[in-house]
């Protein structure tokens, strides 16, 4: 079968590999769409041995059940499904304490994280425990953002945000856009973005959000955001200066949710954190319940994937789309790869 994988010169190359076998208690899924995640963008050129040459990336997967292994009940060929991104071990302290989405072994089981094959492939074989049924009426282009939207709902669940609150999102990239969509689905609509890229600000403004240039915020501080100090801030940039900025902008007793992964240690004013009694929480991954919630909002039309997905491309264009997504002035937001789409 055809896949896109990390090549020796650290590009994403198209190659043929053996089609995976549908073992007992597994399901083979024909991959219809697989989103490009920020993790994938980092993996392509990462020196971390986890991301070895030959790795097939991709963990934001939707598709059609192609074959059902012996012993699997409840699924049949033709079923349309969204995949949760990994299988918790069930034995570590996180799994045993009911927080299996933080499984200490999660990277080795996670789809497209260097060990298990990912979704940049025509087919993938997974445990049926990962499958979520896509409701009729929801297209693969729409359902294709279920996993990253669930990640956004997880961040919203980690925040204290409620309707009526002033919320600020640092970074109008895919995670920021999904976070705004998740907030809106929960009727939290007083949202302002901060981003240095005019193309991404324009995309957010097209969806009726306010979007402010980072330079204006650096110059004028919280005044640039509008009337109210945000009581919740979502850090969705991964920039090394973003957490420090969030600490300055946040209201007294506000909560900052960190979702980006900066390459270096960050500096922030502990004085401000103490004086304002700021709460800072991290947000990683998502639960299977958040997958269901995300899909429910998509099916109900409360989240419009059309406003977030900017391109759907065949495997052959994956590498070029990585470049486009990494371009600081680029206008791509969420790109879905369609592995069974013809190259031309
Ligand atoms: Zn991801
Ligand atoms: Zn575990």
Coordinates of C-alpha atoms and ligand atoms in Angstrom, one line a residue:
X1 CA 0.0 0.0 0.0
X2 CA 1.0 3.6 -0.5
X3 CA 2.2 5.6 2.5
X4 CA 4.0 8.9 3.2
X5 CA 6.9 8.5 5.6
X6 CA 10.0 10.2 6.9
X7 CA 12.8 9.9 4.3
X8 CA 16.6 9.7 5.0
X9 CA 16.9 13.4 4.1
X10 CA 14.0 14.2 6.5
X11 CA 11.3 15.0 4.0
X12 CA 7.9 13.3 3.8
X13 CA 8.2 10.9 0.9
X14 CA 5.7 8.6 -0.8
X15 CA 6.6 4.9 -0.7
X16 CA 5.1 1.5 -1.0
X17 CA 5.0 -0.8 2.1
X18 CA 3.3 -4.1 2.8
X19 CA -0.3 -3.8 3.7
X20 CA -0.9 -4.5 7.4
X21 CA -2.7 -7.8 8.2
X22 CA -6.0 -7.8 10.1
X23 CA -5.2 -10.0 13.1
X24 CA -7.8 -11.3 15.4
X25 CA -9.4 -8.5 17.6
X26 CA -8.3 -5.8 15.2
X27 CA -10.0 -3.8 12.5
X28 CA -8.5 -2.6 9.2
X29 CA -9.6 0.9 8.3
X30 CA -9.3 2.5 4.9
X31 CA -7.9 6.0 5.8
X32 CA -10.1 8.7 4.2
X33 CA -8.6 11.7 5.9
X34 CA -5.7 12.2 8.3
X35 CA -5.0 15.7 9.7
X36 CA -1.5 17.1 9.9
X37 CA -0.8 17.9 13.5
X38 CA 1.9 20.2 15.0
X39 CA 3.5 17.1 16.4
X40 CA 4.0 15.8 12.9
X41 CA 5.6 19.1 11.8
X42 CA 8.2 18.8 14.6
X43 CA 8.7 15.0 13.9
X44 CA 9.8 15.4 10.3
X45 CA 13.1 17.1 11.2
X46 CA 13.4 16.0 14.9
X47 CA 16.7 14.5 16.0
X48 CA 14.8 12.5 18.6
X49 CA 15.3 8.7 17.8
X50 CA 11.6 8.2 18.3
X51 CA 11.0 9.7 14.9
X52 CA 13.2 7.3 12.9
X53 CA 13.5 7.3 9.1
X54 CA 10.6 5.3 7.7
X55 CA 8.1 6.4 10.4
X56 CA 4.6 6.8 9.0
X57 CA 3.1 9.8 10.9
X58 CA -0.5 10.9 11.4
X59 CA -2.8 10.4 14.4
X60 CA -5.9 12.5 13.4
X61 CA -7.6 9.7 11.4
X62 CA -11.0 9.1 10.0
X63 CA -11.9 6.3 7.6
X64 CA -14.1 3.4 6.5
X65 CA -13.9 0.0 8.1
X66 CA -12.4 -2.3 5.4
X67 CA -12.1 -5.6 7.2
X68 CA -13.0 -6.9 10.7
X69 CA -10.8 -9.4 12.5
X70 CA -11.9 -12.5 14.2
X71 CA -13.5 -11.9 17.5
X72 CA -14.5 -8.3 16.9
X73 CA -18.2 -7.5 17.5
X74 CA -20.2 -4.4 16.7
X75 CA -18.3 -3.2 13.6
X76 CA -18.7 -4.1 10.0
X77 CA -17.1 -3.3 6.7
X78 CA -18.4 0.1 5.4
X79 CA -18.8 1.6 8.9
X80 CA -17.5 5.2 9.0
X81 CA -15.2 5.9 11.9
X82 CA -13.0 8.4 13.7
X83 CA -10.0 7.0 15.5
X84 CA -8.8 7.8 19.0
X85 CA -5.1 8.2 18.9
X86 CA -3.8 5.5 21.1
X87 CA -4.3 2.5 23.4
X88 CA -3.5 3.1 27.1
X89 CA -1.5 0.3 28.8
X90 CA -4.1 -0.2 31.5
X91 CA -1.4 -0.9 34.1
X92 CA 0.5 2.3 34.9
X93 CA -0.4 4.6 37.7
X94 CA -2.2 7.0 35.4
X95 CA -4.3 4.2 33.8
X96 CA -5.1 2.7 37.2
X97 CA -6.2 6.1 38.6
X98 CA -8.7 6.6 35.8
X99 CA -6.6 9.1 33.8
X100 CA -5.7 6.7 31.0
X101 CA -5.4 9.6 28.5
X102 CA -2.1 10.4 30.4
X103 CA -0.9 6.8 30.2
X104 CA 2.8 6.8 30.9
X105 CA 3.3 4.4 28.0
X106 CA 1.1 6.3 25.6
X107 CA 3.8 7.3 23.1
X108 CA 4.6 3.7 22.2
X109 CA 0.9 2.8 21.5
X110 CA 0.0 6.2 19.9
X111 CA -0.8 6.0 16.2
X112 CA 1.9 7.7 14.1
X113 CA 4.3 8.4 17.0
X114 CA 7.2 6.5 15.7
X115 CA 6.3 3.0 16.8
X116 CA 2.8 2.2 15.7
X117 CA 2.0 3.1 12.0
X118 CA 0.1 6.3 11.5
X119 CA -2.6 7.5 9.2
X120 CA -0.5 8.9 6.3
X121 CA -1.3 5.5 4.6
X122 CA -4.0 3.9 2.5
X123 CA -4.9 1.5 5.4
X124 CA -4.3 1.2 9.1
X125 CA -5.0 -1.7 11.5
X126 CA -6.1 -0.8 15.0
X127 CA -7.9 -2.0 18.0
X128 CA -11.7 -1.6 17.8
X129 CA -11.5 0.2 21.2
X130 CA -10.2 3.2 19.3
X131 CA -13.3 3.5 17.0
X132 CA -15.9 6.2 17.2
X133 CA -18.8 6.0 14.8
X134 CA -19.3 9.0 12.5
X135 CA -22.9 10.1 12.4
X136 CA -24.7 10.1 9.0
X137 CA -24.6 13.5 7.5
X138 CA -21.1 14.3 8.7
X139 CA -18.6 14.2 5.8
X140 CA -15.0 12.9 6.2
X141 CA -13.8 16.5 5.6
X142 CA -15.9 17.6 8.6
X143 CA -15.3 14.6 10.9
X144 CA -11.6 14.8 10.0
X145 CA -11.1 17.4 12.8
X146 CA -12.7 15.3 15.5
X147 CA -9.4 14.4 17.3
X148 CA -7.8 17.9 17.3
X149 CA -11.2 19.4 18.3
X150 CA -11.3 16.9 21.2
X151 CA -7.8 18.2 22.2
X152 CA -9.3 21.7 22.2
X153 CA -12.2 20.6 24.3
X154 CA -9.8 19.1 26.7
X155 CA -8.0 22.5 27.0
X156 CA -11.4 24.2 27.6
X157 CA -12.2 21.6 30.2
X158 CA -8.9 22.5 31.9
X159 CA -9.8 26.2 31.9
X160 CA -12.3 27.7 34.2
X161 CA -14.0 29.5 31.3
X162 CA -17.8 29.9 31.3
X163 CA -20.3 31.9 29.3
X164 CA -19.7 35.6 29.8
X165 CA -16.0 35.4 30.5
X166 CA -13.4 37.4 28.6
X167 CA -11.1 34.9 27.0
X168 CA -7.8 35.4 25.1
X169 CA -6.2 32.9 22.8
X170 CA -2.5 33.4 22.0
X171 CA -1.9 32.0 18.6
X172 CA -4.4 31.8 15.7
X173 CA -3.1 28.5 14.4
X174 CA -5.0 25.3 14.2
X175 CA -5.0 24.7 18.0
X176 CA -6.1 28.3 18.7
X177 CA -8.8 28.1 16.0
X178 CA -10.1 24.7 17.4
X179 CA -10.1 26.2 20.9
X180 CA -12.2 29.1 19.8
X181 CA -14.6 26.7 18.1
X182 CA -14.8 24.6 21.3
X183 CA -15.5 27.7 23.4
X184 CA -18.2 28.8 21.0
X185 CA -19.9 25.4 21.2
X186 CA -20.0 26.0 24.9
X187 CA -21.5 29.5 24.4
X188 CA -18.3 31.3 25.4
X189 CA -18.0 33.9 22.7
X190 CA -16.0 36.9 24.1
X191 CA -12.8 35.7 22.5
X192 CA -9.9 37.7 21.2
X193 CA -6.9 36.2 19.4
X194 CA -3.3 37.5 19.5
X195 CA -1.1 36.6 16.5
X196 CA 1.7 38.2 14.5
X197 CA 0.6 36.7 11.2
X198 CA -1.9 38.9 9.3
X199 CA -3.1 36.0 7.1
X200 CA -4.1 34.0 10.2
X201 CA -5.7 37.0 11.9
X202 CA -7.8 37.5 8.7
X203 CA -8.9 33.9 8.8
X204 CA -10.1 34.4 12.4
X205 CA -11.8 37.7 11.5
X206 CA -13.6 35.9 8.7
X207 CA -15.1 33.6 11.4
X208 CA -16.2 36.8 13.3
X209 CA -13.5 36.7 16.0
X210 CA -11.5 39.7 17.1
X211 CA -7.8 39.3 16.3
X212 CA -5.1 41.6 17.5
X213 CA -1.5 41.9 16.2
X214 CA 1.1 40.6 18.7
X215 CA 3.1 43.8 18.2
X216 CA 0.2 45.9 19.4
X217 CA -0.2 43.8 22.5
X218 CA 3.6 44.0 23.2
X219 CA 3.4 47.8 22.8
X220 CA 0.1 48.6 24.6
X221 CA -0.3 45.6 26.8
X222 CA -3.8 44.5 27.8
X223 CA -5.3 47.8 26.5
X224 CA -4.8 46.4 23.0
X225 CA -7.2 43.5 23.8
X226 CA -10.2 45.7 24.5
X227 CA -12.2 46.6 27.6
X228 CA -11.7 43.6 29.9
X229 CA -8.8 41.7 31.2
X230 CA -9.1 38.1 30.2
X231 CA -9.9 35.7 33.0
X232 CA -8.8 32.7 30.9
X233 CA -5.9 32.6 28.4
X234 CA -5.1 29.7 26.2
X235 CA -1.4 29.5 25.1
X236 CA -1.5 27.9 21.7
X237 CA 1.7 29.1 20.1
X238 CA 4.5 27.1 21.7
X239 CA 6.5 30.3 21.5
X240 CA 9.0 30.7 24.3
X241 CA 7.7 34.2 25.2
X242 CA 4.0 33.4 25.2
X243 CA 3.6 32.1 28.8
X244 CA 5.3 35.3 30.1
X245 CA 3.0 37.4 28.1
X246 CA -0.1 35.5 29.3
X247 CA 1.0 36.1 32.9
X248 CA 1.1 39.9 32.2
X249 CA -2.3 39.9 30.4
X250 CA -4.3 37.7 32.7
X251 CA -6.8 39.1 35.2
X252 CA -6.5 38.6 39.0
X253 CA -7.2 35.0 39.8
X254 CA -7.4 34.1 36.2
X255 CA -6.3 30.8 34.7
X256 CA -3.8 30.1 32.0
X257 CA -4.0 26.9 30.0
X258 CA -0.6 26.0 28.4
X259 CA -1.0 23.8 25.3
X260 CA 2.1 24.8 23.2
X261 CA 5.4 23.0 23.6
X262 CA 8.3 25.6 23.5
X263 CA 11.8 24.3 22.5
X264 CA 13.4 26.0 25.5
X265 CA 12.6 26.9 29.1
X266 CA 10.3 29.9 29.5
X267 CA 10.7 33.0 31.6
X268 CA 7.7 34.4 33.4
X269 CA 7.1 36.9 36.2
X270 CA 6.6 34.9 39.3
X271 CA 5.8 38.2 41.0
X272 CA 2.8 38.6 38.7
X273 CA 1.7 35.0 39.3
X274 CA 1.9 35.5 43.1
X275 CA 0.3 39.0 43.2
X276 CA -2.6 38.1 41.0
X277 CA -2.9 34.5 42.3
X278 CA -2.8 33.2 38.7
X279 CA -3.4 29.5 38.1
X280 CA -1.3 27.9 35.4
X281 CA -2.3 24.5 34.1
X282 CA -1.0 22.2 31.3
X283 CA -3.3 20.5 28.9
X284 CA -2.2 17.4 27.0
X285 CA -4.1 14.9 24.9
X286 CA -7.8 14.2 25.2
X287 CA -10.2 11.6 26.5
X288 CA -12.4 9.3 24.5
X289 CA -15.4 11.1 26.0
X290 CA -14.0 14.4 24.6
X291 CA -13.8 12.7 21.2
X292 CA -17.5 11.9 21.4
X293 CA -18.3 15.5 22.6
X294 CA -16.3 16.9 19.7
X295 CA -18.1 14.7 17.1
X296 CA -21.5 15.6 18.6
X297 CA -20.8 19.3 18.2
X298 CA -19.6 18.8 14.6
X299 CA -22.7 16.7 13.8
X300 CA -25.0 19.3 15.4
X301 CA -23.4 22.1 13.3
X302 CA -22.2 23.9 16.4
X303 CA -18.6 23.6 15.1
X304 CA -18.0 24.4 11.4
X305 CA -15.1 22.4 10.1
X306 CA -15.4 24.4 6.9
X307 CA -14.0 27.4 8.8
X308 CA -10.9 25.5 10.0
X309 CA -9.9 23.1 7.2
X310 CA -8.0 25.0 4.5
X311 CA -6.9 22.1 2.3
X312 CA -7.4 18.4 1.6
X313 CA -4.5 16.9 -0.4
X314 CA -3.2 13.5 -1.5
X315 CA -0.1 11.9 0.1
X316 CA 2.1 13.3 -2.7
X317 CA 1.5 16.8 -1.4
X318 CA 2.1 16.1 2.3
X319 CA 5.7 17.4 2.3
X320 CA 4.8 20.7 0.6
X321 CA 1.9 21.1 3.1
X322 CA 4.3 20.7 6.0
X323 CA 6.4 23.6 4.5
X324 CA 3.2 25.7 4.1
X325 CA 2.1 25.0 7.7
X326 CA 5.6 25.9 9.0
X327 CA 5.7 29.2 7.0
X328 CA 5.3 32.0 9.6
X329 CA 3.5 34.1 7.0
X330 CA 1.5 31.1 5.6
X331 CA -2.3 31.0 5.3
X332 CA -2.9 27.3 5.8
X333 CA -4.7 26.4 9.1
X334 CA -5.7 22.7 9.2
X335 CA -4.7 20.5 6.4
X336 CA -6.1 17.0 5.9
X337 CA -4.3 14.3 3.9
X338 CA -6.5 12.0 1.8
X339 CA -4.3 8.9 1.3
X340 CA -6.8 7.3 -1.1
X341 CA -7.1 10.4 -3.2
X342 CA -5.4 10.2 -6.6
X343 CA -2.2 12.3 -6.9
X344 CA -3.7 14.3 -9.8
Ligands
LIG1 ZN1 -2.1 15.9 17.4
LIG2 ZN1 -0.9 3.3 31.2

